[in-house]
Short mmCIF file of C-alpha atoms and ligand atoms in Angstrom, two decimals:
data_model
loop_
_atom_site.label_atom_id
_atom_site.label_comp_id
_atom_site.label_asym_id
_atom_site.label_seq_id
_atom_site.Cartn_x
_atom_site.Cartn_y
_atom_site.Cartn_z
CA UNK A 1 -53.85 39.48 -77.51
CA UNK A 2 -52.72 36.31 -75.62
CA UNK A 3 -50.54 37.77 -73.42
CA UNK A 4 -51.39 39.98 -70.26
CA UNK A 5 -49.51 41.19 -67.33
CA UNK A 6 -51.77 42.27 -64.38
CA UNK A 7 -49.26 44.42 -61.78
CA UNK A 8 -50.13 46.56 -58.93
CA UNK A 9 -49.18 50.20 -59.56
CA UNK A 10 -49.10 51.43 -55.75
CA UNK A 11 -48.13 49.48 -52.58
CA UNK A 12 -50.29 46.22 -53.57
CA UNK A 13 -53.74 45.43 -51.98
CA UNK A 14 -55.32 47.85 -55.78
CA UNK A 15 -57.33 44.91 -56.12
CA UNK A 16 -55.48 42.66 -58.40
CA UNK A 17 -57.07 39.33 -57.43
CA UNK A 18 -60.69 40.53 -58.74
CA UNK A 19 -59.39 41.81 -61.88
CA UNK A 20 -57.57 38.62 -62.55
CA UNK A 21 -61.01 37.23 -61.43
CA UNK A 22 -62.47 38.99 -63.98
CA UNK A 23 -61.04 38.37 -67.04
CA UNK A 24 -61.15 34.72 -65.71
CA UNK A 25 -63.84 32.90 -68.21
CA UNK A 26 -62.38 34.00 -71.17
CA UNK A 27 -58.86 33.06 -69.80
CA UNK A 28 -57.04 29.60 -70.72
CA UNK A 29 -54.41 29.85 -68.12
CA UNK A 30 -53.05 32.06 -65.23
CA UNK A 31 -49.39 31.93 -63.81
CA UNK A 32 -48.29 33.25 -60.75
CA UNK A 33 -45.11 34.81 -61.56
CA UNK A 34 -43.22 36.26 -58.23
CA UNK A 35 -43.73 36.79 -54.16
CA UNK A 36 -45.21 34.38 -52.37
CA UNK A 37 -48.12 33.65 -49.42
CA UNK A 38 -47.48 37.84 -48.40
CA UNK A 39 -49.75 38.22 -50.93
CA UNK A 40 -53.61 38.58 -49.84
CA UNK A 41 -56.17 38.78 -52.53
CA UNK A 42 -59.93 38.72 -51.69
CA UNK A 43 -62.50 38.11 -54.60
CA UNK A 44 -66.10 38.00 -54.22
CA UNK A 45 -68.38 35.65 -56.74
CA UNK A 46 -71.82 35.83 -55.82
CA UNK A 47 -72.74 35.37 -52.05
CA UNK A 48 -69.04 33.80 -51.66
CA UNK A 49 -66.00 35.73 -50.34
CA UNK A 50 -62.34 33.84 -51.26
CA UNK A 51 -59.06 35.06 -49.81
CA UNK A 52 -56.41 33.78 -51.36
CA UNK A 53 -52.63 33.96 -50.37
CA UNK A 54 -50.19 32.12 -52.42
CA UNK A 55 -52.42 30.25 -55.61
CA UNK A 56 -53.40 32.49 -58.59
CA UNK A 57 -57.05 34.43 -58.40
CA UNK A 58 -57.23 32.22 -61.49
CA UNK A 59 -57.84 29.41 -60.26
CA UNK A 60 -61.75 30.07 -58.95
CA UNK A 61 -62.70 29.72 -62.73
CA UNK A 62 -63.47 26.34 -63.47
CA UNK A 63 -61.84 25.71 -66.86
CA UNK A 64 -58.57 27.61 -65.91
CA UNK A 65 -55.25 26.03 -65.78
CA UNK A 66 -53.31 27.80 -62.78
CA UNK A 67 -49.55 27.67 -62.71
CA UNK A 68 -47.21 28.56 -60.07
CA UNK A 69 -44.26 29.99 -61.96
CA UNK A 70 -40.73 29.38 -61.22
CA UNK A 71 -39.99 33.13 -59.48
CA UNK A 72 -42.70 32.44 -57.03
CA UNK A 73 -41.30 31.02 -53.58
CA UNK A 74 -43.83 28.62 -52.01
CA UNK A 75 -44.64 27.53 -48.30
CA UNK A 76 -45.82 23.57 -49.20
CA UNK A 77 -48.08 23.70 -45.62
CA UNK A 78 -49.80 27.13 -46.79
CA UNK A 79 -49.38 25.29 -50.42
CA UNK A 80 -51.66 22.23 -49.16
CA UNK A 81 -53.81 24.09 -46.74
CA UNK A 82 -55.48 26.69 -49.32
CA UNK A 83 -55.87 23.85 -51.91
CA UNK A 84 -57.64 21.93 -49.05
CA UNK A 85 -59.67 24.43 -48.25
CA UNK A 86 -60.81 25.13 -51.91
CA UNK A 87 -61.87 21.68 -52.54
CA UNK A 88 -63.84 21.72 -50.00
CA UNK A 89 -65.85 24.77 -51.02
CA UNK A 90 -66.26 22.76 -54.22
CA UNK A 91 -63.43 24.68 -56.11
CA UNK A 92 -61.58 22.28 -59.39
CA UNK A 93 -57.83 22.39 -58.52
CA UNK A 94 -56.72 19.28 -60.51
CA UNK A 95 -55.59 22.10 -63.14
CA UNK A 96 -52.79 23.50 -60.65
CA UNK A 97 -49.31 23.01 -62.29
CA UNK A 98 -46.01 23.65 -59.97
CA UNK A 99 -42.42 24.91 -61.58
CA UNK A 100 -39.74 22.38 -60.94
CA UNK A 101 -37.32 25.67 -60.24
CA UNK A 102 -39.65 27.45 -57.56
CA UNK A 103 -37.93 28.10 -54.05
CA UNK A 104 -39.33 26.58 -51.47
CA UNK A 105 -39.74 28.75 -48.27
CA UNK A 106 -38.70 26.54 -44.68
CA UNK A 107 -38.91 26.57 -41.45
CA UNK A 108 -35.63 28.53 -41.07
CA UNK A 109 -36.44 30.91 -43.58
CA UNK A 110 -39.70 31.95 -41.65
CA UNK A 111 -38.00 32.26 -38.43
CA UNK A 112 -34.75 34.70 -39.92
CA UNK A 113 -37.85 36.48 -41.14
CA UNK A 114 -39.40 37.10 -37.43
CA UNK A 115 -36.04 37.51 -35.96
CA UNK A 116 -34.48 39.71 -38.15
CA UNK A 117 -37.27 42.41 -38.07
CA UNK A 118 -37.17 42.28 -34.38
CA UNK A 119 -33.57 42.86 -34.30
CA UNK A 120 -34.26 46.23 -36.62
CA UNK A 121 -36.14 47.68 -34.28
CA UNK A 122 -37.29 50.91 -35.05
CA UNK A 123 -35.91 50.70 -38.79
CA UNK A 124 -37.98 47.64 -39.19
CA UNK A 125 -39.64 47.07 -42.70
CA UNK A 126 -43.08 45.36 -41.50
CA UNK A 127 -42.77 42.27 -43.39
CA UNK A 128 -45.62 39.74 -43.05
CA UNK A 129 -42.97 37.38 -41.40
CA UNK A 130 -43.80 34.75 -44.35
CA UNK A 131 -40.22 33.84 -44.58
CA UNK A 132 -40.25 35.67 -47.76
CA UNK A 133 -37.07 38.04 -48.12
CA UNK A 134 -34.74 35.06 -46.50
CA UNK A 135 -35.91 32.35 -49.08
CA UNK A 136 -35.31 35.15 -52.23
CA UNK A 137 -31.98 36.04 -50.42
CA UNK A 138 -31.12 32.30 -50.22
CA UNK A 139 -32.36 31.56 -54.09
CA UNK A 140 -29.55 35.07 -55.29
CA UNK A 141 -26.94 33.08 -52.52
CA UNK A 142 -27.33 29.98 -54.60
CA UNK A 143 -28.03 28.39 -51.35
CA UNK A 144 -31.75 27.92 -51.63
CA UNK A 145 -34.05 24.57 -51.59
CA UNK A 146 -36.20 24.22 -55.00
CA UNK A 147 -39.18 21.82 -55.70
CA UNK A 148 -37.30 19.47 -57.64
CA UNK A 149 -35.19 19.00 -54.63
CA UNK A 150 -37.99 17.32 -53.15
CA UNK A 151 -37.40 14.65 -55.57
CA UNK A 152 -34.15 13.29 -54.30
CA UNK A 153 -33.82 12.97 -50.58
CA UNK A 154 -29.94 12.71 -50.94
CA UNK A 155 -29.57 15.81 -52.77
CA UNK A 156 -32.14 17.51 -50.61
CA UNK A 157 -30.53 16.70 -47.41
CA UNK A 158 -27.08 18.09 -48.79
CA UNK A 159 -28.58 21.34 -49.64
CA UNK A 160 -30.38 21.65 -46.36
CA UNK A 161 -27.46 20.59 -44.43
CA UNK A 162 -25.49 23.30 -46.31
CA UNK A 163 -27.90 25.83 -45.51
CA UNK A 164 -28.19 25.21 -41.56
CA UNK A 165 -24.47 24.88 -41.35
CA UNK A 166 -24.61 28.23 -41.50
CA UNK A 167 -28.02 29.92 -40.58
CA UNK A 168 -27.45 27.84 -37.19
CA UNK A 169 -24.62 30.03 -35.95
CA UNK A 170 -26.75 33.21 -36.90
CA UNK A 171 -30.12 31.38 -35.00
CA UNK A 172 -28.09 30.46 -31.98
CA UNK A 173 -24.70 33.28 -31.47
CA UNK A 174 -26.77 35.97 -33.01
CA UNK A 175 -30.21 35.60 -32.35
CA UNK A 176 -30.38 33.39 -28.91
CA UNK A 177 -32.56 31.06 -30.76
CA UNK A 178 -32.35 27.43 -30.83
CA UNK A 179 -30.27 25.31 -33.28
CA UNK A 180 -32.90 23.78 -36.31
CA UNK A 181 -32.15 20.62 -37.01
CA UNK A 182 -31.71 18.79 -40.84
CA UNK A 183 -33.94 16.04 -39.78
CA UNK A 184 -36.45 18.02 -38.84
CA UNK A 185 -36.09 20.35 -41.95
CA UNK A 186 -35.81 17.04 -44.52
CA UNK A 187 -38.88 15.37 -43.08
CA UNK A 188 -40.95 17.68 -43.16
CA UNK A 189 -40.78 19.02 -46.76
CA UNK A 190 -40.68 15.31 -47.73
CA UNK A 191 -43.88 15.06 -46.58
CA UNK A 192 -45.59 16.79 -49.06
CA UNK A 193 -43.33 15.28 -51.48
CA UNK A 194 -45.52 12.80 -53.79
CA UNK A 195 -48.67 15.28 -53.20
CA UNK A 196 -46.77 18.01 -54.99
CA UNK A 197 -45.10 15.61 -57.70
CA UNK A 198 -47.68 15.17 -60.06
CA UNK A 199 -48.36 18.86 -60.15
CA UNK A 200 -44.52 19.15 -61.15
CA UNK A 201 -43.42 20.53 -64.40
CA UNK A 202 -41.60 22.69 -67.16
CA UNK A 203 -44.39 25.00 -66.34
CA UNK A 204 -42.10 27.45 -68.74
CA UNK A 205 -42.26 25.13 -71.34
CA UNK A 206 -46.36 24.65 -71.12
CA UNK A 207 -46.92 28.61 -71.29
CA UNK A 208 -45.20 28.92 -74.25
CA UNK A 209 -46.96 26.34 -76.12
CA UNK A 210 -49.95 27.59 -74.79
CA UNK A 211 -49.09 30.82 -76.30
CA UNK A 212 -47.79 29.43 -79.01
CA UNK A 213 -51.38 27.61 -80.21
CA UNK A 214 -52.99 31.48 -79.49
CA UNK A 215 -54.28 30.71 -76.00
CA UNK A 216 -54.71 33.93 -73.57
CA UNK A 217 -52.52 33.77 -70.72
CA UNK A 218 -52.68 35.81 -67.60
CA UNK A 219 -49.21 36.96 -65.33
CA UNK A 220 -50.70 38.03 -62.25
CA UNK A 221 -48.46 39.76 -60.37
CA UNK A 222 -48.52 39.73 -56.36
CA UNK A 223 -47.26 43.06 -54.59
CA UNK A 224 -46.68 46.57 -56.53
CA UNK A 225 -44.52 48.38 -58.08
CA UNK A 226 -43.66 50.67 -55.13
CA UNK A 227 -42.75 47.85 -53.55
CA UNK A 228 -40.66 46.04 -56.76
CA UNK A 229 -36.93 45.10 -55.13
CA UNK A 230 -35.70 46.57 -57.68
CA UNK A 231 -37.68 50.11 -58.48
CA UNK A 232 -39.94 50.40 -55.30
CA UNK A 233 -38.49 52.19 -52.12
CA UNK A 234 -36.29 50.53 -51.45
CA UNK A 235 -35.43 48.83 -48.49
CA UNK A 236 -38.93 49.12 -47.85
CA UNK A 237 -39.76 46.36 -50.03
CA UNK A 238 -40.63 43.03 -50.95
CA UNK A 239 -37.92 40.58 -51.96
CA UNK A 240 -39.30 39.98 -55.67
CA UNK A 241 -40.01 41.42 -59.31
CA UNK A 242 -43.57 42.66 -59.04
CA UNK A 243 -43.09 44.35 -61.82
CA UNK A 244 -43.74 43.50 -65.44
CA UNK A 245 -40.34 42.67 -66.30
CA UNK A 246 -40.74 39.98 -63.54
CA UNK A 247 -43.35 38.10 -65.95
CA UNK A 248 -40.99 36.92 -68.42
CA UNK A 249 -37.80 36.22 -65.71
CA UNK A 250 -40.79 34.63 -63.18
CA UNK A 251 -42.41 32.53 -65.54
CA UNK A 252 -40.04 31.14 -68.29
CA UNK A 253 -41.34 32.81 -71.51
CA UNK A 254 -40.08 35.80 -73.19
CA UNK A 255 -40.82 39.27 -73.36
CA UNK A 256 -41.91 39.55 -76.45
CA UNK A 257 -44.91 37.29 -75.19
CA UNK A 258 -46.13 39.83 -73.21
CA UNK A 259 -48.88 41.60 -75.26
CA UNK A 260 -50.58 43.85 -72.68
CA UNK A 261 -49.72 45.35 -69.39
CA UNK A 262 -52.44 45.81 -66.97
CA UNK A 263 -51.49 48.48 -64.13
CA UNK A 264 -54.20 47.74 -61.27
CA UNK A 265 -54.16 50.99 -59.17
CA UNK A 266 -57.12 52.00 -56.68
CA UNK A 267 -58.51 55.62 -56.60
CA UNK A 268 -56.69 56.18 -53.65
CA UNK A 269 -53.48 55.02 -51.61
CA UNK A 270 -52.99 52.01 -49.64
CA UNK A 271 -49.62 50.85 -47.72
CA UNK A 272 -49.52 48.24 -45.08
CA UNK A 273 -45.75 48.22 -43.52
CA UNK A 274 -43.05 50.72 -43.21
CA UNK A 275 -41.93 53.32 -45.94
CA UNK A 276 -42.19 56.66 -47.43
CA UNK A 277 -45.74 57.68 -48.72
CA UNK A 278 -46.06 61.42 -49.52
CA UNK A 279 -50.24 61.62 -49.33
CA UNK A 280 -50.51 59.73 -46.48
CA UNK A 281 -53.38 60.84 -44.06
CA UNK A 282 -53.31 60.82 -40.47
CA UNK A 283 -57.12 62.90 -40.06
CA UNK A 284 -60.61 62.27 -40.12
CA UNK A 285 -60.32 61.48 -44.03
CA UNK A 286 -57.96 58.59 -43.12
CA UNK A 287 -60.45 57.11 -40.64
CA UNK A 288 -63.18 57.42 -43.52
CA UNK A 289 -61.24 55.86 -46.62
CA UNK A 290 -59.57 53.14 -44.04
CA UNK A 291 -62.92 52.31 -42.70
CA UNK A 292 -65.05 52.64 -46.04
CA UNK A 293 -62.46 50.94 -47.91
CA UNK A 294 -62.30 48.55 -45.61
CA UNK A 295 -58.08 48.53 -45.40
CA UNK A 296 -57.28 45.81 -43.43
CA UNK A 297 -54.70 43.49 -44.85
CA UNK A 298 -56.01 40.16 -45.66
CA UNK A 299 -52.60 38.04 -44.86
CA UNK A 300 -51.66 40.25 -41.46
CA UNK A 301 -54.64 42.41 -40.55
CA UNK A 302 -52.92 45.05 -39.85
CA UNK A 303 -54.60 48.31 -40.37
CA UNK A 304 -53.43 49.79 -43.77
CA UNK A 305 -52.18 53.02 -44.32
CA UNK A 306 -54.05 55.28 -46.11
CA UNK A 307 -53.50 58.12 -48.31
CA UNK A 308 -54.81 60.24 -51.87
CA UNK A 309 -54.38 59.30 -55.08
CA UNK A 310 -50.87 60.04 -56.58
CA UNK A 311 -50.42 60.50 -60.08
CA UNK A 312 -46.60 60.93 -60.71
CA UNK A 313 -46.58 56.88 -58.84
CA UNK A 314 -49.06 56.13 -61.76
CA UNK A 315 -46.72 57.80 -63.94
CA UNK A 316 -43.56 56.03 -62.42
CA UNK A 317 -45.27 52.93 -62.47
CA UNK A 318 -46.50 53.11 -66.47
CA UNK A 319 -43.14 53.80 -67.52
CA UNK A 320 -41.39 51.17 -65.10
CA UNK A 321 -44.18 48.45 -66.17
CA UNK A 322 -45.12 49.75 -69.93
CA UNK A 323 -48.31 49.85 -68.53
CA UNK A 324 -51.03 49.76 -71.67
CA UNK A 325 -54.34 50.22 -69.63
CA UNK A 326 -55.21 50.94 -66.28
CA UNK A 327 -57.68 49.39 -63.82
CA UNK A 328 -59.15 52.02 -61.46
CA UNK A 329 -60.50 50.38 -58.47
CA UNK A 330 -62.71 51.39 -55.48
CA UNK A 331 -64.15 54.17 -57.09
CA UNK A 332 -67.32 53.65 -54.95
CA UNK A 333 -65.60 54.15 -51.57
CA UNK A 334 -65.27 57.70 -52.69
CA UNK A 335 -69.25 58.69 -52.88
CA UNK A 336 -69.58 61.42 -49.88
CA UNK A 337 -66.73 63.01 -50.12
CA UNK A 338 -67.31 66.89 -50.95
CA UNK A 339 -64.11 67.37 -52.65
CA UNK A 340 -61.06 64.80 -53.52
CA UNK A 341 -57.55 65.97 -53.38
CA UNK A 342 -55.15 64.87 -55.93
CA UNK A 343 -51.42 64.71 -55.86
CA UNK A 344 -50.46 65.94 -58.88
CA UNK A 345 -46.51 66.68 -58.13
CA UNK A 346 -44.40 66.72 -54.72
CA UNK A 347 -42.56 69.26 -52.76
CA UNK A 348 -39.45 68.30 -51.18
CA UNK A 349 -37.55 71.03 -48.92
CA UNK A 350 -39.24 73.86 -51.27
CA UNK A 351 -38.54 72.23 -54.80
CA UNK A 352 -41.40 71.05 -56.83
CA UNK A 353 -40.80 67.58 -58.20
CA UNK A 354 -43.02 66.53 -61.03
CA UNK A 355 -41.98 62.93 -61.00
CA UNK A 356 -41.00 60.68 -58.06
CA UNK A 357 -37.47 61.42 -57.35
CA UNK A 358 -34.52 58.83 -57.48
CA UNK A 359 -33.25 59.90 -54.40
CA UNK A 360 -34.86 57.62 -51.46
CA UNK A 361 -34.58 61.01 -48.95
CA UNK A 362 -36.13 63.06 -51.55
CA UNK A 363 -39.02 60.93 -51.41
CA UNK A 364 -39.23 60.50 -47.43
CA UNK A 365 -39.36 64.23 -47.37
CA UNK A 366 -41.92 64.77 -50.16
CA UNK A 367 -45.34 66.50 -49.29
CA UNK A 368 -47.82 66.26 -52.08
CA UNK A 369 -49.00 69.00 -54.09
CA UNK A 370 -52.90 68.68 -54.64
CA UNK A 371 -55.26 69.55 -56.73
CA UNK A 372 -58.75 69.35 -55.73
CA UNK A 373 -62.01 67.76 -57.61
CA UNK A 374 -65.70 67.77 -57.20
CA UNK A 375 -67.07 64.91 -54.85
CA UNK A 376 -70.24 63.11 -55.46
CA UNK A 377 -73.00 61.58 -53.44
CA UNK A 378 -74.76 59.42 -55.41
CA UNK A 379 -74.53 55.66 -54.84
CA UNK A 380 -72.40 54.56 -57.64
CA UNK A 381 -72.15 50.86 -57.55
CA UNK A 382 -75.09 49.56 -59.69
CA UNK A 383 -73.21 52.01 -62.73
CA UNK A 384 -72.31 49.62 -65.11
CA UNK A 385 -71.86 51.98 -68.09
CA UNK A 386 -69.16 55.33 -67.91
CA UNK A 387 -72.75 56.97 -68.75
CA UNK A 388 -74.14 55.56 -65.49
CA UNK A 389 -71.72 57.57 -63.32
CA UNK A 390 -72.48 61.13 -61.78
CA UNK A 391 -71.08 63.67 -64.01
CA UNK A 392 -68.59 64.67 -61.05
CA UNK A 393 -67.07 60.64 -60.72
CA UNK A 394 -66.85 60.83 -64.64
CA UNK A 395 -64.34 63.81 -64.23
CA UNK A 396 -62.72 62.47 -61.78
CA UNK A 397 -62.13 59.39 -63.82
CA UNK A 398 -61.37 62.03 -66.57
CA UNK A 399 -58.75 64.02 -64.70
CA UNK A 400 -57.03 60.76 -63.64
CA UNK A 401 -56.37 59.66 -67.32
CA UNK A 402 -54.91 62.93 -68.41
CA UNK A 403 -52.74 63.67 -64.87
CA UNK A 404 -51.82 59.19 -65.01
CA UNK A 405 -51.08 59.60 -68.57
CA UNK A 406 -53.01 56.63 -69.77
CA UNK A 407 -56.10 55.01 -70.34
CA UNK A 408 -58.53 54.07 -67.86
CA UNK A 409 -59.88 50.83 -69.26
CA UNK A 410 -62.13 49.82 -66.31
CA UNK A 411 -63.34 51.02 -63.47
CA UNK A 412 -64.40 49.33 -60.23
CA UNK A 413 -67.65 50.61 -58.36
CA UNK A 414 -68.09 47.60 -55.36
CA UNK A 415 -65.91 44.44 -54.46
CA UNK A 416 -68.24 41.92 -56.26
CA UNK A 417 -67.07 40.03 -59.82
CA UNK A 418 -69.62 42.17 -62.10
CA UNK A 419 -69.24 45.74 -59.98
CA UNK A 420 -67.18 47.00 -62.78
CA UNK A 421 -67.78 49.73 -65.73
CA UNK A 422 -65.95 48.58 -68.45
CA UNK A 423 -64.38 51.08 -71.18
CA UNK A 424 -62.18 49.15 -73.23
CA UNK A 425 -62.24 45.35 -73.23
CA UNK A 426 -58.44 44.15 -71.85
CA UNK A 427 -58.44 41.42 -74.01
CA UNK A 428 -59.02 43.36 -77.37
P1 GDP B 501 -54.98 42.55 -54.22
O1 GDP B 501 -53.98 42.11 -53.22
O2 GDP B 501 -54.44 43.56 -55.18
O3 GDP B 501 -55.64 41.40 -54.94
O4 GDP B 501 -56.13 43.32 -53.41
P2 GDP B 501 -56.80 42.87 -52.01
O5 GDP B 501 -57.73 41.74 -52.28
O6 GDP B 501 -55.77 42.70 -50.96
O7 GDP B 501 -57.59 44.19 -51.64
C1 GDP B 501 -58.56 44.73 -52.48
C2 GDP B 501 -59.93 44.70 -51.74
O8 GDP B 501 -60.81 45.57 -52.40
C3 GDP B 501 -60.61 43.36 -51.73
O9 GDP B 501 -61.28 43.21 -50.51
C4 GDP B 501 -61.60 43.42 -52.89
O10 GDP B 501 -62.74 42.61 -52.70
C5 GDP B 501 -61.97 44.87 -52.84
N1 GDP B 501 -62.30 45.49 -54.13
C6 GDP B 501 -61.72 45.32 -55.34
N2 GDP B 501 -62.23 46.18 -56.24
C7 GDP B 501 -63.16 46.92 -55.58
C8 GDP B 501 -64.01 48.01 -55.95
O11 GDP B 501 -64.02 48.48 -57.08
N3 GDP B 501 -64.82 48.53 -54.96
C9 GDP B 501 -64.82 48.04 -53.68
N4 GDP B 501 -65.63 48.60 -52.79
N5 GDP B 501 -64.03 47.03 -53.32
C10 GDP B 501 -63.21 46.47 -54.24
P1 IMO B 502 -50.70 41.86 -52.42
O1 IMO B 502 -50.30 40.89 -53.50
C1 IMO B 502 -49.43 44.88 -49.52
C2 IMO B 502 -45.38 44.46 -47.88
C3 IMO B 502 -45.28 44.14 -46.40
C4 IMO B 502 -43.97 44.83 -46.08
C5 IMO B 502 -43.12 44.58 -47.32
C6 IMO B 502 -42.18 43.41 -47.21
O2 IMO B 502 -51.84 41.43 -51.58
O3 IMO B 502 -50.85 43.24 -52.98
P2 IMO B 502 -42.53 40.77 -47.21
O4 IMO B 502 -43.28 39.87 -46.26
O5 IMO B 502 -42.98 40.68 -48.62
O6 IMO B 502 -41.03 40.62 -47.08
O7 IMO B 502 -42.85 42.28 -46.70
O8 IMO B 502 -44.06 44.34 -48.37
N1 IMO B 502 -46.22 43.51 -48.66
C7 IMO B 502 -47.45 43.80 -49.10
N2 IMO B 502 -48.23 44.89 -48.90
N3 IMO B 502 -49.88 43.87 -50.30
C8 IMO B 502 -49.09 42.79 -50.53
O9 IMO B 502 -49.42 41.83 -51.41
C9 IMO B 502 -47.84 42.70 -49.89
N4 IMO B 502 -46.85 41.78 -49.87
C10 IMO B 502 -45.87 42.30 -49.13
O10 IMO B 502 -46.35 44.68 -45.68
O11 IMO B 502 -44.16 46.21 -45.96
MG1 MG B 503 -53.69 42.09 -51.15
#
């Protein structure tokens, strides 16, 4: 089973770094396959907390080959920065490989970013102002800067001049700002230059012959599926394929590599940003899954919203993805609660929905339908068999498989690396 895709099934944050983590020692490589430093991922080994925003979770096993993929877009100061900071804590990151075809995300992108969501206003979308959506919009406008740019000043200078002959008018007639100069813009990415060249490579070419000789290869996705450009809610979105599909485009191998989809999803809802999200919760329940959880975004820290579990986006999400096992995280933040609603379907204007509707208003408008479970009280986070769990957080698990529509594989119970129950080895 050499293949797996790990994608977040809600609005990201399900815990996707840990469960890339996870499967990390019996892993030969893990690729990075879209988004960029908006992702956060924190993953605890031992007594040591990592946050990482744009490397793989891979890359804290020693023996793993990390790869940047080419549908990633990648900020070469927050590039060098986290690296630093790994090798410092003692972490081997001679392994990292870089696609030649990645964007690379500049000063002028990040700024558009900032700008732009001011100018919305109230229709903002929350971005983390990484530059993201203006470097993806630049890479589809055939105007964008790539790594092997970096390689030949000339070229790079032309592109960048290209690019600034026209952002400039938006930065200064549009958006009062100041003009950004090529100079500025070509020196700076040139220095990083001969770090980043002998990380350079067909990185396509690599994971294919990795797969190829039978070695397992992790996609880990950044972001969700609700927040996929292409099947999330849209405008209220990222600017990348989070989705599975986005594997195969984002990395350079084919889909028929792809042997196993893992849909991380948490046992409730998170959001951070604007957007639809029917269970949303504005009480006292919201206060105690935001501060239990501990939902605080790990690029922004913004507060994130919170909300129940909702199993037509599970359903969405394992039909968008192909999803062949789920990863149920945070299970433990649950202990104490009496009972645990469920969405289970949506009401929108008086009409039941029983899958997330196509139409973006429909969805703004839904109010879940909930069913309603057994709590528990029992500390659950030393369970490391199903077995282990109170009978009431086993049906709970239960009912989630049969509403989600598909396996629960494993199931998280605390943040650290072994705090799982595992039901079905991933890698079988
Ligand atoms: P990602 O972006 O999908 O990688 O997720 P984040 O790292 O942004 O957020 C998930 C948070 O939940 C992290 O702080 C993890 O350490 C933590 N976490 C992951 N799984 C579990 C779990 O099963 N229980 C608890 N309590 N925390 C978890
Ligand atoms: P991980 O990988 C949660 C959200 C932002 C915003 C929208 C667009 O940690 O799950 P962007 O800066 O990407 O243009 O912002 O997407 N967003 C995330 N929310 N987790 C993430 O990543 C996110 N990456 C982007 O909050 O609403
Ligand atoms: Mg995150």
């Amino acid at each position: 089973m050499p293949g797996i895709v790990i994608v977040g099934v809600q609005w990201g944050d399900e815990g996707k770094g840990k469960a890339t983590d996870l499967l990390g020692e019996r892993t030969d490589w893990v690729v990075k396959f879209n988004g960029g430093n908006n992702a956060g991922h924190t993953v605890v080994i031992g007594d040591e907390k990592y946050a990482l925003h744009l490397l793989p979770s891979g890359i804290l096993s020693p023996g793993v080959n990390a790869v940047i993929g080419n549908g990633v877009v990648i900020d070469l100061e927050v590039l060098f920065a986290e690296l630093g900071a790994l090798q410092a804590r003692g972490v081997d990151i001679s392994r990292l490989k870089v696609s030649a075809n990645a964007h690379i995300i500049t000063q002028y992108h990040r700024t558009l970013d900032k700008v732009t969501e001011r100018f919305l206003g109230k229709r903002m979308i929350g971005t983390t102002g990484r530059g993201i959506g203006p470097t993806y919009a630049d890479k589809i406008n055939r105007t964008g800067i790539r790594v092997q740019d970096l390689f030949d000043e000339n070229i790079l200078r032309q592109k960048v001049e290209g690019a600034l002959d026209q952002k400039n008018h938006l930065l200064v007639k549009v958006f009062n700002r100041r003009a950004i100069t090529v100079d500025e813009v070509v020196e700076d990415l040139l220095s990083y230059a001969e770090r980043l060249r002998p990380m350079v490579c067909d990185t396509g070419l690599l994971l294919s012959q990795a797969l190829d000789a039978g070695e397992v290869v992790v996609f880990e996705g950044g972001q969700a599926t609700m927040l996929d450009i292409d099947h999330g809610t849209y405008p209220f979105v990222t600017s990348s394929s989070a989705t599975a599909g986005g594997a195969a485009t984002g990395s350079g191998v084919g889909p028929n590599r792809l042997d196993r989809i893992v849909g991380i999803v948490k046992a409730y809802t998170t959001r951070v940003g604007s957007g639809p999200f029917p269970t949303e919760l504005f009480d006292e329940n919201g206060d105690f899954l935001r501060s239990r959880g501990f939902e605080f975004g790990t690029t922004t820290g913004r507060p994130r919203r919170v909300g129940w579990y909702d199993a037509p986006i599970t359903r969405y999400a394992t039909r968008i993805n192909g999803i062949t096992d789920l990863v149920l995280t945070k299970l433990d933040i649950l202990t104490g609660l009496t009972e645990i609603p469920v969405c289970v379907a949506y009401d929108v204007d008086g009409e039941r929905f029983d899958e997330v509707p196509v139409n973006q208003s429909d969805f703004h408008h839904a109010t879940p339908i909930l069913e309603y479970f057994p709590g528990w009280t029992e500390d659950i986070s030393t369970a490391r068999t199903f077995e282990d769990l109170p009978v009431a957080a086993q049906e709970y698990v239960l009912a989630l498989e049969k509403i989600s529509g598909t396996r629960i594989s494993v199931i998280g119970v605390g943040p650290a690396r072994d705090a799982v129950v595992v039901r079905h080895d991933l890698l079988d």
